[in-house]
GROMACS .gro file of C-alpha atoms in nm:
model
  176
    1UNK     CA    1  -4.813   1.543   2.415
    2UNK     CA    2  -4.805   1.185   2.338
    3UNK     CA    3  -4.725   0.960   2.680
    4UNK     CA    4  -4.629   0.626   2.695
    5UNK     CA    5  -4.805   0.347   2.938
    6UNK     CA    6  -4.694  -0.052   2.960
    7UNK     CA    7  -4.816  -0.193   3.251
    8UNK     CA    8  -4.759  -0.580   3.311
    9UNK     CA    9  -4.554  -0.689   3.033
   10UNK     CA   10  -4.212  -0.863   2.996
   11UNK     CA   11  -3.895  -0.839   2.854
   12UNK     CA   12  -3.703  -1.136   2.751
   13UNK     CA   13  -3.391  -1.054   2.716
   14UNK     CA   14  -3.221  -0.957   2.276
   15UNK     CA   15  -2.927  -1.158   2.117
   16UNK     CA   16  -2.626  -0.964   2.124
   17UNK     CA   17  -2.676  -0.797   2.516
   18UNK     CA   18  -2.819  -0.486   2.387
   19UNK     CA   19  -3.168  -0.327   2.633
   20UNK     CA   20  -3.424  -0.550   2.739
   21UNK     CA   21  -3.707  -0.233   2.672
   22UNK     CA   22  -3.539   0.051   2.557
   23UNK     CA   23  -3.715   0.413   2.477
   24UNK     CA   24  -3.663   0.751   2.416
   25UNK     CA   25  -3.974   0.861   2.458
   26UNK     CA   26  -4.068   1.225   2.690
   27UNK     CA   27  -4.375   1.092   2.957
   28UNK     CA   28  -4.272   0.691   3.008
   29UNK     CA   29  -4.510   0.508   3.268
   30UNK     CA   30  -4.380   0.139   3.270
   31UNK     CA   31  -4.593  -0.037   3.575
   32UNK     CA   32  -4.582  -0.377   3.693
   33UNK     CA   33  -4.319  -0.497   3.434
   34UNK     CA   34  -4.073  -0.746   3.397
   35UNK     CA   35  -3.725  -0.809   3.191
   36UNK     CA   36  -3.495  -1.076   3.256
   37UNK     CA   37  -3.284  -1.261   2.997
   38UNK     CA   38  -2.935  -1.176   2.788
   39UNK     CA   39  -2.966  -0.821   2.779
   40UNK     CA   40  -2.677  -0.517   2.887
   41UNK     CA   41  -2.936  -0.369   3.006
   42UNK     CA   42  -3.345  -0.475   3.162
   43UNK     CA   43  -3.460  -0.151   3.160
   44UNK     CA   44  -3.287   0.113   2.950
   45UNK     CA   45  -3.434   0.527   2.932
   46UNK     CA   46  -3.276   0.722   2.698
   47UNK     CA   47  -3.142   1.063   2.579
   48UNK     CA   48  -3.345   1.267   2.506
   49UNK     CA   49  -3.646   1.102   2.666
   50UNK     CA   50  -3.785   1.357   2.989
   51UNK     CA   51  -4.054   1.249   3.259
   52UNK     CA   52  -3.994   0.873   3.264
   53UNK     CA   53  -4.106   0.659   3.578
   54UNK     CA   54  -3.997   0.237   3.634
   55UNK     CA   55  -4.301   0.140   3.889
   56UNK     CA   56  -4.302  -0.213   4.076
   57UNK     CA   57  -4.031  -0.312   3.765
   58UNK     CA   58  -3.783  -0.669   3.829
   59UNK     CA   59  -3.460  -0.678   3.660
   60UNK     CA   60  -3.279  -1.038   3.631
   61UNK     CA   61  -3.059  -1.024   3.440
   62UNK     CA   62  -2.843  -1.315   3.318
   63UNK     CA   63  -2.601  -1.543   3.060
   64UNK     CA   64  -2.489  -1.195   2.956
   65UNK     CA   65  -2.268  -1.134   2.641
   66UNK     CA   66  -2.108  -0.796   2.617
   67UNK     CA   67  -1.851  -0.620   2.642
   68UNK     CA   68  -1.976  -0.337   2.815
   69UNK     CA   69  -2.206  -0.190   3.168
   70UNK     CA   70  -2.458  -0.470   3.275
   71UNK     CA   71  -2.672  -0.271   3.458
   72UNK     CA   72  -3.095  -0.398   3.551
   73UNK     CA   73  -3.219   0.022   3.549
   74UNK     CA   74  -3.093   0.332   3.361
   75UNK     CA   75  -3.155   0.609   3.343
   76UNK     CA   76  -2.884   0.757   3.051
   77UNK     CA   77  -2.864   1.125   2.991
   78UNK     CA   78  -3.251   1.116   3.148
   79UNK     CA   79  -3.432   1.475   3.257
   80UNK     CA   80  -3.723   1.416   3.583
   81UNK     CA   81  -3.650   0.925   3.607
   82UNK     CA   82  -3.741   0.767   3.904
   83UNK     CA   83  -3.807   0.397   3.941
   84UNK     CA   84  -4.029   0.291   4.248
   85UNK     CA   85  -4.005  -0.008   4.421
   86UNK     CA   86  -3.828  -0.142   4.135
   87UNK     CA   87  -3.630  -0.512   4.232
   88UNK     CA   88  -3.322  -0.565   4.050
   89UNK     CA   89  -3.219  -0.974   4.178
   90UNK     CA   90  -3.007  -1.301   4.094
   91UNK     CA   91  -2.774  -1.033   3.869
   92UNK     CA   92  -2.492  -1.295   3.856
   93UNK     CA   93  -2.176  -1.222   3.661
   94UNK     CA   94  -2.075  -1.608   3.586
   95UNK     CA   95  -2.295  -1.626   3.363
   96UNK     CA   96  -2.238  -1.365   3.184
   97UNK     CA   97  -1.946  -1.414   2.922
   98UNK     CA   98  -1.740  -1.102   2.760
   99UNK     CA   99  -1.444  -0.846   2.925
  100UNK     CA  100  -1.597  -0.612   3.157
  101UNK     CA  101  -1.358  -0.292   3.171
  102UNK     CA  102  -1.617  -0.069   3.315
  103UNK     CA  103  -1.921  -0.097   3.642
  104UNK     CA  104  -2.194  -0.270   3.681
  105UNK     CA  105  -2.479  -0.330   3.880
  106UNK     CA  106  -2.835  -0.211   3.926
  107UNK     CA  107  -2.924   0.178   3.960
  108UNK     CA  108  -2.723   0.413   3.684
  109UNK     CA  109  -2.785   0.701   3.675
  110UNK     CA  110  -2.522   0.869   3.353
  111UNK     CA  111  -2.539   1.113   3.118
  112UNK     CA  112  -2.483   1.072   2.743
  113UNK     CA  113  -2.226   1.223   2.420
  114UNK     CA  114  -2.018   1.425   2.741
  115UNK     CA  115  -2.259   1.594   2.903
  116UNK     CA  116  -2.487   1.774   2.590
  117UNK     CA  117  -2.788   1.516   2.764
  118UNK     CA  118  -2.779   1.543   3.174
  119UNK     CA  119  -2.879   1.333   3.321
  120UNK     CA  120  -3.082   1.577   3.568
  121UNK     CA  121  -3.323   1.479   3.853
  122UNK     CA  122  -3.342   1.135   3.890
  123UNK     CA  123  -3.465   0.991   4.243
  124UNK     CA  124  -3.460   0.587   4.326
  125UNK     CA  125  -3.817   0.501   4.596
  126UNK     CA  126  -3.760   0.245   4.777
  127UNK     CA  127  -3.610  -0.029   4.509
  128UNK     CA  128  -3.436  -0.326   4.629
  129UNK     CA  129  -3.077  -0.507   4.543
  130UNK     CA  130  -3.147  -0.899   4.599
  131UNK     CA  131  -2.817  -1.110   4.520
  132UNK     CA  132  -2.558  -0.919   4.289
  133UNK     CA  133  -2.297  -1.139   4.200
  134UNK     CA  134  -1.978  -0.971   4.051
  135UNK     CA  135  -1.717  -1.317   3.987
  136UNK     CA  136  -1.539  -1.238   3.675
  137UNK     CA  137  -1.240  -1.016   3.842
  138UNK     CA  138  -1.182  -0.665   3.765
  139UNK     CA  139  -0.900  -0.407   3.933
  140UNK     CA  140  -1.002  -0.135   4.174
  141UNK     CA  141  -1.294   0.001   4.200
  142UNK     CA  142  -1.499  -0.201   3.849
  143UNK     CA  143  -1.711  -0.397   4.079
  144UNK     CA  144  -2.134  -0.433   4.091
  145UNK     CA  145  -2.195  -0.146   4.260
  146UNK     CA  146  -2.595  -0.108   4.398
  147UNK     CA  147  -2.657   0.233   4.274
  148UNK     CA  148  -2.414   0.450   4.069
  149UNK     CA  149  -2.441   0.876   3.868
  150UNK     CA  150  -2.176   0.965   3.609
  151UNK     CA  151  -2.112   1.289   3.454
  152UNK     CA  152  -2.223   1.582   3.479
  153UNK     CA  153  -2.579   1.465   3.715
  154UNK     CA  154  -2.672   1.706   3.879
  155UNK     CA  155  -2.610   1.575   4.219
  156UNK     CA  156  -2.836   1.746   4.435
  157UNK     CA  157  -3.044   1.602   4.212
  158UNK     CA  158  -3.044   1.349   4.236
  159UNK     CA  159  -3.175   1.105   4.531
  160UNK     CA  160  -3.189   0.742   4.626
  161UNK     CA  161  -3.513   0.719   4.973
  162UNK     CA  162  -3.528   0.373   5.114
  163UNK     CA  163  -3.422   0.198   4.913
  164UNK     CA  164  -3.204  -0.167   5.042
  165UNK     CA  165  -2.891  -0.325   4.955
  166UNK     CA  166  -2.873  -0.725   4.975
  167UNK     CA  167  -2.556  -0.921   4.965
  168UNK     CA  168  -2.415  -0.656   4.714
  169UNK     CA  169  -2.086  -0.593   4.679
  170UNK     CA  170  -2.075  -0.248   4.719
  171UNK     CA  171  -2.283   0.048   4.788
  172UNK     CA  172  -2.295   0.369   4.573
  173UNK     CA  173  -2.064   0.493   4.284
  174UNK     CA  174  -2.003   0.792   4.105
  175UNK     CA  175  -1.881   0.649   3.769
  176UNK     CA  176  -1.689   0.916   3.632
   0.00000   0.00000   0.00000
């Protein structure tokens, strides 16, 4: 089976608020990579992809123009995803423009297409969210969150181990 290995790579954000790095492939290793700039997602693994590993990667998002969620690391309909020793830092919404009716934050696991691609077996190990600010007024629980899981994600197969959130508004939230 084909394996995608990306090591010591960097991506600057896209115009229009897309993803700096996006893949729907199976068997992906993204190691010692960084993403910065104008993107909705720093690292985004999308269904129907399975078996994705982010290892020692860094995401810094700034100057984002979007009206959808913004996340440093996203597993979207992924089965068997792991983020190991990854960092999102200096995610300051004062540099963003657009309407934000959704929560946004560091690390996210979310289902795609009403559960058709249920996110499962997602693990965050030794990750750090540092200096993640929200200065855009939002209502209720729609604010910066460190870890978000949502939709029909298989919560019995989702874990957060030895992770740190520092200078951030929220911790963990189910995204319905």
